[in-house]
Amino acid sequence: MTLLEIKNLKKVYTARFSNQQTEALSTVNFSVKEGEFVSIMGESGSGKTTLLNIISTLDDATSGDVYLDGNPLSKIKDKEISAFRRNKLGFVFQDFNLLDNFTIKDNILLPLVLSKTPIGEMESRLMPIVRNLGIEAHIDKFPYEVSGGQKQRVAVARALITQPKIILADEPTGALDSKASQNLMETLKGINETGQTILMVTHSTRAASFSNRVLFIRDGAVYHEIYRGEGSADDFMDRITQSLTVLNSRGERDE
Amino acid sequence: MNNRFFSSMALRNIKSNRQLYIPYLLSSTAIITMFFLMVSLLTNKFVQERSASLPMLFMVGVIVIAIFSVIFILYTNSFLIKRRKKEIGLYGILGLEKKHVAKILFFETVITSLLSIAAGLVAGLIFGRLVFMLLNYLLRLPTDIAYSTSLVSVAATFGLFIGIFGITFLYNVSQFTFANPIKLLKGKQEGEKEPKGSLILFILALVFLGWGYWISITIPDPLAALEKFFLAVLFVIIGTYLLFISGSIFILKAMKKNKRIYYRPGAFISISGMLYRMKQNAVGLANICILASMVIIAVSTTATMFIGAEETLENSYPYENNMKVFGDSEDIGAINSRFFELQEQLREETEAAGLEVTEMESYRYQNMYGQLEGQQFIFEQSLIDGSELPVFLQILPLEDFNAMSGNSYSLSDDEALYYHSTGTYQKDELTIGEQNYRLSAIENEFSEEMALTESLVLVVPDISHIKQLKEDYEKQFPDDVYLTVDAEIGWDTTGTEEEKREFAEQMNDEHSWAEDHHYEARLLQREEWYSINGGFLFLGIFLGLLFTIGTVLITYFKQVSEGFDDREKFQIMQKVGLDKDMIQDSTRSQIVWMFLLPIVIATIHVSFAYPIVRKLLLIFGVTNDVTWLLSFIGVVIAFAAIYWMIYRVTSRVYYSIVK
């Protein structure tokens, strides 16, 4: 079943004081099925972040639309957009975006508090998630008291607690060392195996190798995609690396 | 590396941290201006000459503002430096030695302190002159209050603030000397730690407040009030800071523990935010509270003096022109002819001056004292006699009463009209001396002063009854033969203020101390009062204005600095689904803290200050408690309204920053 569908998405930025236009996304088409773990890869400036921002409703598309569960995001009223983001989407950011004035526990509960969830409900959701992510010992600490890997797990817990339709992860391993990255990706994979849909933007081939499918984006369009299939993670990683090499060399020839 | 390098580096740092330094420089300048103006007031001619106790009181004011300045600048500085920890930690990592960092900080301090002191002095000179001009124009006091200052004031301001900025420099250097660069890099993220022994602090707060209040409540006389006033103020200020620091942390933590309160969007964001910077938050609130108390005391006391003065003037001089005619105790009938004769004469004199009489009231009366017992009024010889306060009795003839009140009562020989100030005498008859009257009640057509002591007014059928009562009295007290029938003549005239004044001066020359009468013009009395006391009103308004501006700036600084501090947090929260309504919700839930708390505690302070301030007011001849209370309530409400506006505007600024 298709959960997320991106149709003819186009985004053009116009500079404020001139007519010069920059095309961030030319035509993007792809879809994500429920339960899938999709990675989007590409060079800096290829339009990955713009794409993710539009899916996150943080930015508007110039034309085309994004459908979640068959409903176009552009039809959501301004007033409902925050609630939509809170209830339907979960976010994991490169720089964690945890709040220093909240304890780990309160950071995780933040979206639920904003949705005015009853306390009992909040607490019953909290424990299984933190236990699962192995951060239950730290829930009364503050973000600046735990390591980077733990911070990112907290962010994952915060994304999961609203039971979102889809988790949007923007370079989640970008600020982590290799061991913590490995750990986090295994966690995300585990979460995906329980049926959670994940869409991740990344630079890292290793991180991408944990997903089921990788989309390659270049100059504002989806260029190529490969499926993991039945192969091992290492095997998949090699294929991703090859694809990247081919894509890059072909790109150079095109120019 | 020479000093030139460090000083240009310091200048660049300040420029690049504009967002932090502009509010800092502005509020430092404001507080320096405030202090400088206060010190300058010490050299003011009115303060020096009006009363020996005024310079002392203003000295208290100067010291209070000096203490306040120390706390305020240290508070804003600690806030500033916390936000710059990362930047300065980076210097360490980039290889600057600690003494180099200290040099940069030194030049930064020199630049900011010289800048703000210079700006403060200039602003003080300009603002002082302008406001003095404006107030002189608005108040039109008989003598203008001149703005004055002296080199000593400038030097005192300079010295104090160089000292304070010196302390901030040492504080900042110590912050960086005892911390390693990595910790500094993280410094901004860490929340403030709860002060150690906050329970002890809380108890200390109550002790200081209680002590200050106790001094005020138990003050025996004005002289002691003058001596102890400073001590009481000092204790209350210390107590306020401690109370806000320990108390607000207690309350916030308790609120955080209560899940039902804490886990709601507005409270969740605001409580955690306030706990994150608990000391800073508490000091800011205490600053607002102390300034609010100062505004309320300065304005309500001066307002009391002036409303009180107007009341006294209105009571003592119900008409523009007032003539008292003294009767002759030996020839009681003489007043009757003299009474009409004078009225005619005054009317003529008024017309001769080219004015017309618009209203004239005149009556003859006799005053007595005594007690009401059953249906009887028992004479008493003088005020000191009884253990109870005597009842004041004024007797008027019907003819004069009808004329002055515009009524047309008629009375038979055994009837009388009465007015009783407490309204407790409800009987139909009254025996007085050897006379017995059937009574009917009338409204108070007489002086408002009747309300001060229990008073009875009796209107008798004609002047012969008064004569009779005098004889009855003299039968009882044969030695006391000085009772006279006197008369009051009061009249208003047409004409401009100038013409009235001319007339009053002319009348004053001719009649002020004539043999059997005495003239007083309300206009001249008022002018005399204002020329003695006008400076109080002036200074009261000036201080009220000064402290209100202080409150505005401090509230503004608090909101702006916290806004920039919270901005990043709100942006993150918006990413995970915080909407704009909820931002407003969370700023709204700060109302209780930002708005109510300082006002309520300031009101409590001022209520407890009431006894000591009342004693101080006695020195300046203010005795009216009711007026005090009313103007106090009025000022509290007015200030709350002004502060509400300040709060609304500044919280809108906060909202637009974090949005």
PDB file of C-alpha atoms in Angstrom, chain B residues 23-254:
ATOM      1  CA  PRO B  23      20.181  46.115  25.256  1.00  0.00           C
ATOM      2  CA  TYR B  24      23.066  45.899  27.736  1.00  0.00           C
ATOM      3  CA  LEU B  25      24.397  49.356  26.902  1.00  0.00           C
ATOM      4  CA  LEU B  26      20.915  50.843  26.836  1.00  0.00           C
ATOM      5  CA  SER B  27      19.930  49.507  30.212  1.00  0.00           C
ATOM      6  CA  SER B  28      23.298  50.393  31.776  1.00  0.00           C
ATOM      7  CA  THR B  29      22.923  53.906  30.407  1.00  0.00           C
ATOM      8  CA  ALA B  30      19.423  54.104  31.828  1.00  0.00           C
ATOM      9  CA  ILE B  31      20.493  53.022  35.273  1.00  0.00           C
ATOM     10  CA  ILE B  32      23.445  55.447  35.226  1.00  0.00           C
ATOM     11  CA  THR B  33      21.118  58.248  34.167  1.00  0.00           C
ATOM     12  CA  MET B  34      18.798  57.326  36.999  1.00  0.00           C
ATOM     13  CA  PHE B  35      21.584  57.363  39.569  1.00  0.00           C
ATOM     14  CA  PHE B  36      23.044  60.595  38.266  1.00  0.00           C
ATOM     15  CA  LEU B  37      19.676  62.355  38.399  1.00  0.00           C
ATOM     16  CA  MET B  38      19.108  61.104  41.927  1.00  0.00           C
ATOM     17  CA  VAL B  39      22.530  62.337  43.076  1.00  0.00           C
ATOM     18  CA  SER B  40      21.906  65.651  41.347  1.00  0.00           C
ATOM     19  CA  LEU B  41      18.670  66.067  43.288  1.00  0.00           C
ATOM     20  CA  LEU B  42      20.782  66.203  46.448  1.00  0.00           C
ATOM     21  CA  THR B  43      22.145  69.543  45.241  1.00  0.00           C
ATOM     22  CA  ASN B  44      18.634  70.797  44.493  1.00  0.00           C
ATOM     23  CA  LYS B  45      17.807  74.023  46.296  1.00  0.00           C
ATOM     24  CA  PHE B  46      14.395  72.817  47.437  1.00  0.00           C
ATOM     25  CA  VAL B  47      15.787  69.589  48.870  1.00  0.00           C
ATOM     26  CA  GLN B  48      18.530  71.470  50.682  1.00  0.00           C
ATOM     27  CA  GLU B  49      16.367  74.231  52.091  1.00  0.00           C
ATOM     28  CA  ARG B  50      12.855  72.948  52.662  1.00  0.00           C
ATOM     29  CA  SER B  51      13.555  70.734  55.624  1.00  0.00           C
ATOM     30  CA  ALA B  52      16.594  69.339  57.331  1.00  0.00           C
ATOM     31  CA  SER B  53      15.251  65.808  56.905  1.00  0.00           C
ATOM     32  CA  LEU B  54      14.843  65.987  53.126  1.00  0.00           C
ATOM     33  CA  PRO B  55      18.549  65.661  52.263  1.00  0.00           C
ATOM     34  CA  MET B  56      18.656  62.621  54.542  1.00  0.00           C
ATOM     35  CA  LEU B  57      15.716  61.004  52.771  1.00  0.00           C
ATOM     36  CA  PHE B  58      17.240  61.694  49.392  1.00  0.00           C
ATOM     37  CA  MET B  59      20.513  60.256  50.585  1.00  0.00           C
ATOM     38  CA  VAL B  60      18.571  57.067  51.374  1.00  0.00           C
ATOM     39  CA  GLY B  61      17.213  57.214  47.842  1.00  0.00           C
ATOM     40  CA  VAL B  62      20.710  57.594  46.414  1.00  0.00           C
ATOM     41  CA  ILE B  63      22.043  54.628  48.374  1.00  0.00           C
ATOM     42  CA  VAL B  64      19.065  52.481  47.415  1.00  0.00           C
ATOM     43  CA  ILE B  65      19.611  53.237  43.750  1.00  0.00           C
ATOM     44  CA  ALA B  66      23.350  52.613  44.142  1.00  0.00           C
ATOM     45  CA  ILE B  67      22.668  49.142  45.563  1.00  0.00           C
ATOM     46  CA  PHE B  68      20.117  48.582  42.873  1.00  0.00           C
ATOM     47  CA  SER B  69      22.639  49.593  40.200  1.00  0.00           C
ATOM     48  CA  VAL B  70      25.224  47.136  41.500  1.00  0.00           C
ATOM     49  CA  ILE B  71      22.757  44.254  41.408  1.00  0.00           C
ATOM     50  CA  PHE B  72      21.265  45.245  38.098  1.00  0.00           C
ATOM     51  CA  ILE B  73      24.537  45.613  36.215  1.00  0.00           C
ATOM     52  CA  LEU B  74      25.987  42.423  37.668  1.00  0.00           C
ATOM     53  CA  TYR B  75      22.806  40.644  36.647  1.00  0.00           C
ATOM     54  CA  THR B  76      22.773  41.908  33.084  1.00  0.00           C
ATOM     55  CA  ASN B  77      26.499  41.252  32.758  1.00  0.00           C
ATOM     56  CA  SER B  78      26.267  37.654  33.962  1.00  0.00           C
ATOM     57  CA  PHE B  79      23.544  37.121  31.432  1.00  0.00           C
ATOM     58  CA  LEU B  80      25.642  38.599  28.662  1.00  0.00           C
ATOM     59  CA  ILE B  81      28.803  36.694  29.471  1.00  0.00           C
ATOM     60  CA  LYS B  82      26.970  33.396  29.690  1.00  0.00           C
ATOM     61  CA  ARG B  83      25.875  33.768  26.115  1.00  0.00           C
ATOM     62  CA  ARG B  84      29.435  34.562  25.057  1.00  0.00           C
ATOM     63  CA  LYS B  85      31.066  31.615  26.779  1.00  0.00           C
ATOM     64  CA  LYS B  86      31.260  29.608  23.588  1.00  0.00           C
ATOM     65  CA  GLU B  87      32.938  32.399  21.680  1.00  0.00           C
ATOM     66  CA  ILE B  88      35.493  33.005  24.387  1.00  0.00           C
ATOM     67  CA  GLY B  89      36.114  29.306  24.883  1.00  0.00           C
ATOM     68  CA  LEU B  90      36.979  29.250  21.205  1.00  0.00           C
ATOM     69  CA  TYR B  91      39.771  31.778  21.787  1.00  0.00           C
ATOM     70  CA  GLY B  92      41.333  29.348  24.209  1.00  0.00           C
ATOM     71  CA  ILE B  93      41.130  26.576  21.649  1.00  0.00           C
ATOM     72  CA  LEU B  94      42.576  28.832  18.966  1.00  0.00           C
ATOM     73  CA  GLY B  95      45.588  29.401  21.175  1.00  0.00           C
ATOM     74  CA  LEU B  96      45.048  32.681  22.995  1.00  0.00           C
ATOM     75  CA  GLU B  97      46.473  32.590  26.497  1.00  0.00           C
ATOM     76  CA  LYS B  98      44.296  33.407  29.443  1.00  0.00           C
ATOM     77  CA  LYS B  99      46.025  36.742  29.972  1.00  0.00           C
ATOM     78  CA  HIS B 100      45.269  37.602  26.366  1.00  0.00           C
ATOM     79  CA  VAL B 101      41.620  36.790  26.861  1.00  0.00           C
ATOM     80  CA  ALA B 102      41.714  38.895  30.016  1.00  0.00           C
ATOM     81  CA  LYS B 103      43.160  41.765  27.995  1.00  0.00           C
ATOM     82  CA  ILE B 104      40.379  41.527  25.437  1.00  0.00           C
ATOM     83  CA  LEU B 105      37.818  41.464  28.206  1.00  0.00           C
ATOM     84  CA  PHE B 106      39.532  44.426  29.829  1.00  0.00           C
ATOM     85  CA  PHE B 107      39.260  46.524  26.697  1.00  0.00           C
ATOM     86  CA  GLU B 108      35.672  45.443  26.211  1.00  0.00           C
ATOM     87  CA  THR B 109      34.868  46.558  29.742  1.00  0.00           C
ATOM     88  CA  VAL B 110      36.668  49.874  29.244  1.00  0.00           C
ATOM     89  CA  ILE B 111      34.775  50.547  26.030  1.00  0.00           C
ATOM     90  CA  THR B 112      31.353  49.574  27.335  1.00  0.00           C
ATOM     91  CA  SER B 113      31.756  51.315  30.679  1.00  0.00           C
ATOM     92  CA  LEU B 114      33.083  54.587  29.263  1.00  0.00           C
ATOM     93  CA  LEU B 115      30.412  54.539  26.603  1.00  0.00           C
ATOM     94  CA  SER B 116      27.545  53.932  28.971  1.00  0.00           C
ATOM     95  CA  ILE B 117      28.815  56.291  31.681  1.00  0.00           C
ATOM     96  CA  ALA B 118      29.285  59.093  29.162  1.00  0.00           C
ATOM     97  CA  ALA B 119      25.891  58.411  27.626  1.00  0.00           C
ATOM     98  CA  GLY B 120      24.325  58.204  31.073  1.00  0.00           C
ATOM     99  CA  LEU B 121      25.753  61.549  32.178  1.00  0.00           C
ATOM    100  CA  VAL B 122      24.750  63.296  28.975  1.00  0.00           C
ATOM    101  CA  ALA B 123      21.292  61.726  29.070  1.00  0.00           C
ATOM    102  CA  GLY B 124      20.991  62.758  32.714  1.00  0.00           C
ATOM    103  CA  LEU B 125      21.873  66.363  31.956  1.00  0.00           C
ATOM    104  CA  ILE B 126      19.484  66.576  29.022  1.00  0.00           C
ATOM    105  CA  PHE B 127      16.668  64.538  30.497  1.00  0.00           C
ATOM    106  CA  GLY B 128      16.917  66.346  33.834  1.00  0.00           C
ATOM    107  CA  ARG B 129      16.730  69.771  32.250  1.00  0.00           C
ATOM    108  CA  LEU B 130      13.939  68.830  29.865  1.00  0.00           C
ATOM    109  CA  VAL B 131      11.793  67.161  32.497  1.00  0.00           C
ATOM    110  CA  PHE B 132      12.347  70.020  34.919  1.00  0.00           C
ATOM    111  CA  MET B 133      11.292  72.465  32.229  1.00  0.00           C
ATOM    112  CA  LEU B 134       8.271  70.384  31.355  1.00  0.00           C
ATOM    113  CA  LEU B 135       7.192  69.929  34.965  1.00  0.00           C
ATOM    114  CA  ASN B 136       7.689  73.615  35.706  1.00  0.00           C
ATOM    115  CA  TYR B 137       5.529  74.401  32.720  1.00  0.00           C
ATOM    116  CA  LEU B 138       2.828  71.901  33.645  1.00  0.00           C
ATOM    117  CA  LEU B 139       2.686  72.527  37.370  1.00  0.00           C
ATOM    118  CA  ARG B 140       3.104  76.315  37.276  1.00  0.00           C
ATOM    119  CA  LEU B 141       4.285  76.419  40.823  1.00  0.00           C
ATOM    120  CA  PRO B 142       4.679  79.930  42.269  1.00  0.00           C
ATOM    121  CA  THR B 143       8.437  79.457  42.195  1.00  0.00           C
ATOM    122  CA  ASP B 144      10.132  77.345  39.544  1.00  0.00           C
ATOM    123  CA  ILE B 145      12.229  74.443  40.732  1.00  0.00           C
ATOM    124  CA  ALA B 146      15.609  74.766  39.104  1.00  0.00           C
ATOM    125  CA  TYR B 147      17.559  71.802  37.847  1.00  0.00           C
ATOM    126  CA  SER B 148      21.000  71.732  39.330  1.00  0.00           C
ATOM    127  CA  THR B 149      23.895  69.384  39.429  1.00  0.00           C
ATOM    128  CA  SER B 150      27.501  69.578  40.472  1.00  0.00           C
ATOM    129  CA  LEU B 151      30.874  68.183  39.633  1.00  0.00           C
ATOM    130  CA  VAL B 152      30.623  66.138  42.791  1.00  0.00           C
ATOM    131  CA  SER B 153      27.514  64.422  41.417  1.00  0.00           C
ATOM    132  CA  VAL B 154      29.337  63.683  38.183  1.00  0.00           C
ATOM    133  CA  ALA B 155      32.347  62.372  40.057  1.00  0.00           C
ATOM    134  CA  ALA B 156      30.198  60.228  42.362  1.00  0.00           C
ATOM    135  CA  THR B 157      28.391  58.701  39.389  1.00  0.00           C
ATOM    136  CA  PHE B 158      31.625  58.118  37.548  1.00  0.00           C
ATOM    137  CA  GLY B 159      33.294  56.544  40.569  1.00  0.00           C
ATOM    138  CA  LEU B 160      30.428  54.260  41.446  1.00  0.00           C
ATOM    139  CA  PHE B 161      29.952  52.891  37.964  1.00  0.00           C
ATOM    140  CA  ILE B 162      33.652  52.493  37.220  1.00  0.00           C
ATOM    141  CA  GLY B 163      33.670  50.431  40.419  1.00  0.00           C
ATOM    142  CA  ILE B 164      30.688  48.348  39.329  1.00  0.00           C
ATOM    143  CA  PHE B 165      32.095  47.723  35.856  1.00  0.00           C
ATOM    144  CA  GLY B 166      35.395  46.838  37.500  1.00  0.00           C
ATOM    145  CA  ILE B 167      33.598  44.139  39.463  1.00  0.00           C
ATOM    146  CA  THR B 168      31.976  42.799  36.279  1.00  0.00           C
ATOM    147  CA  PHE B 169      35.437  42.616  34.687  1.00  0.00           C
ATOM    148  CA  LEU B 170      36.823  40.619  37.596  1.00  0.00           C
ATOM    149  CA  TYR B 171      33.778  38.365  37.524  1.00  0.00           C
ATOM    150  CA  ASN B 172      34.142  37.723  33.793  1.00  0.00           C
ATOM    151  CA  VAL B 173      37.866  37.013  34.054  1.00  0.00           C
ATOM    152  CA  SER B 174      37.264  34.592  36.923  1.00  0.00           C
ATOM    153  CA  GLN B 175      34.664  32.826  34.793  1.00  0.00           C
ATOM    154  CA  PHE B 176      37.274  32.088  32.144  1.00  0.00           C
ATOM    155  CA  THR B 177      40.289  31.537  34.308  1.00  0.00           C
ATOM    156  CA  PHE B 178      38.754  28.701  36.262  1.00  0.00           C
ATOM    157  CA  ALA B 179      37.120  26.867  33.400  1.00  0.00           C
ATOM    158  CA  ASN B 180      38.575  24.786  30.620  1.00  0.00           C
ATOM    159  CA  PRO B 181      37.747  25.650  27.001  1.00  0.00           C
ATOM    160  CA  ILE B 182      35.659  22.546  26.358  1.00  0.00           C
ATOM    161  CA  LYS B 183      33.419  23.345  29.295  1.00  0.00           C
ATOM    162  CA  LEU B 184      33.117  26.897  28.055  1.00  0.00           C
ATOM    163  CA  LEU B 185      32.014  25.675  24.652  1.00  0.00           C
ATOM    164  CA  LYS B 186      29.122  23.912  26.322  1.00  0.00           C
ATOM    165  CA  GLY B 187      28.531  26.682  28.870  1.00  0.00           C
ATOM    166  CA  LYS B 188      25.581  28.209  27.098  1.00  0.00           C
ATOM    167  CA  GLN B 189      23.609  25.008  27.085  1.00  0.00           C
ATOM    168  CA  GLU B 190      23.804  24.273  30.751  1.00  0.00           C
ATOM    169  CA  GLY B 191      20.944  25.380  32.914  1.00  0.00           C
ATOM    170  CA  GLU B 192      21.497  27.351  36.088  1.00  0.00           C
ATOM    171  CA  LYS B 193      22.075  25.241  39.141  1.00  0.00           C
ATOM    172  CA  GLU B 194      19.805  25.707  42.074  1.00  0.00           C
ATOM    173  CA  PRO B 195      21.600  27.826  44.701  1.00  0.00           C
ATOM    174  CA  LYS B 196      22.885  25.806  47.622  1.00  0.00           C
ATOM    175  CA  GLY B 197      20.798  25.834  50.757  1.00  0.00           C
ATOM    176  CA  SER B 198      17.789  27.427  49.203  1.00  0.00           C
ATOM    177  CA  LEU B 199      15.747  26.571  52.292  1.00  0.00           C
ATOM    178  CA  ILE B 200      18.155  28.634  54.389  1.00  0.00           C
ATOM    179  CA  LEU B 201      17.901  31.430  51.841  1.00  0.00           C
ATOM    180  CA  PHE B 202      14.132  31.280  52.108  1.00  0.00           C
ATOM    181  CA  ILE B 203      14.241  31.506  55.898  1.00  0.00           C
ATOM    182  CA  LEU B 204      16.739  34.376  55.654  1.00  0.00           C
ATOM    183  CA  ALA B 205      14.398  36.106  53.226  1.00  0.00           C
ATOM    184  CA  LEU B 206      11.547  35.867  55.709  1.00  0.00           C
ATOM    185  CA  VAL B 207      13.819  37.081  58.529  1.00  0.00           C
ATOM    186  CA  PHE B 208      14.956  40.135  56.585  1.00  0.00           C
ATOM    187  CA  LEU B 209      11.474  40.975  55.370  1.00  0.00           C
ATOM    188  CA  GLY B 210      10.014  40.433  58.836  1.00  0.00           C
ATOM    189  CA  TRP B 211      12.713  42.595  60.381  1.00  0.00           C
ATOM    190  CA  GLY B 212      12.168  45.393  57.886  1.00  0.00           C
ATOM    191  CA  TYR B 213       8.397  45.216  58.354  1.00  0.00           C
ATOM    192  CA  TRP B 214       8.821  45.098  62.129  1.00  0.00           C
ATOM    193  CA  ILE B 215      10.911  48.280  62.141  1.00  0.00           C
ATOM    194  CA  SER B 216       8.177  49.982  60.174  1.00  0.00           C
ATOM    195  CA  ILE B 217       5.285  48.729  62.304  1.00  0.00           C
ATOM    196  CA  THR B 218       6.865  49.516  65.659  1.00  0.00           C
ATOM    197  CA  ILE B 219       8.265  52.909  64.791  1.00  0.00           C
ATOM    198  CA  PRO B 220       7.402  55.230  67.708  1.00  0.00           C
ATOM    199  CA  ASP B 221       7.893  58.743  66.309  1.00  0.00           C
ATOM    200  CA  PRO B 222       8.937  60.700  63.224  1.00  0.00           C
ATOM    201  CA  LEU B 223      12.507  61.187  64.388  1.00  0.00           C
ATOM    202  CA  ALA B 224      13.041  57.477  64.891  1.00  0.00           C
ATOM    203  CA  ALA B 225      11.398  56.937  61.498  1.00  0.00           C
ATOM    204  CA  LEU B 226      13.976  59.181  59.905  1.00  0.00           C
ATOM    205  CA  GLU B 227      16.791  57.264  61.565  1.00  0.00           C
ATOM    206  CA  LYS B 228      15.528  53.783  60.858  1.00  0.00           C
ATOM    207  CA  PHE B 229      14.017  54.321  57.442  1.00  0.00           C
ATOM    208  CA  PHE B 230      17.175  53.415  55.589  1.00  0.00           C
ATOM    209  CA  LEU B 231      17.720  50.251  57.600  1.00  0.00           C
ATOM    210  CA  ALA B 232      14.142  49.102  56.987  1.00  0.00           C
ATOM    211  CA  VAL B 233      14.442  49.769  53.257  1.00  0.00           C
ATOM    212  CA  LEU B 234      17.743  47.918  53.098  1.00  0.00           C
ATOM    213  CA  PHE B 235      16.356  44.864  54.895  1.00  0.00           C
ATOM    214  CA  VAL B 236      13.299  44.762  52.688  1.00  0.00           C
ATOM    215  CA  ILE B 237      15.436  44.982  49.534  1.00  0.00           C
ATOM    216  CA  ILE B 238      17.704  42.157  50.664  1.00  0.00           C
ATOM    217  CA  GLY B 239      14.652  40.170  51.713  1.00  0.00           C
ATOM    218  CA  THR B 240      13.004  40.746  48.348  1.00  0.00           C
ATOM    219  CA  TYR B 241      15.938  39.385  46.374  1.00  0.00           C
ATOM    220  CA  LEU B 242      16.266  36.359  48.640  1.00  0.00           C
ATOM    221  CA  LEU B 243      12.529  35.768  48.568  1.00  0.00           C
ATOM    222  CA  PHE B 244      12.320  35.861  44.814  1.00  0.00           C
ATOM    223  CA  ILE B 245      15.380  33.658  44.378  1.00  0.00           C
ATOM    224  CA  SER B 246      14.435  30.965  46.875  1.00  0.00           C
ATOM    225  CA  GLY B 247      10.665  31.346  46.689  1.00  0.00           C
ATOM    226  CA  SER B 248      10.344  31.254  42.937  1.00  0.00           C
ATOM    227  CA  ILE B 249      12.523  28.149  42.710  1.00  0.00           C
ATOM    228  CA  PHE B 250      10.398  26.427  45.341  1.00  0.00           C
ATOM    229  CA  ILE B 251       7.191  27.260  43.577  1.00  0.00           C
ATOM    230  CA  LEU B 252       8.514  26.371  40.127  1.00  0.00           C
ATOM    231  CA  LYS B 253       9.841  23.033  41.334  1.00  0.00           C
ATOM    232  CA  ALA B 254       6.582  22.260  43.072  1.00  0.00           C
TER     233      ALA B 254
END
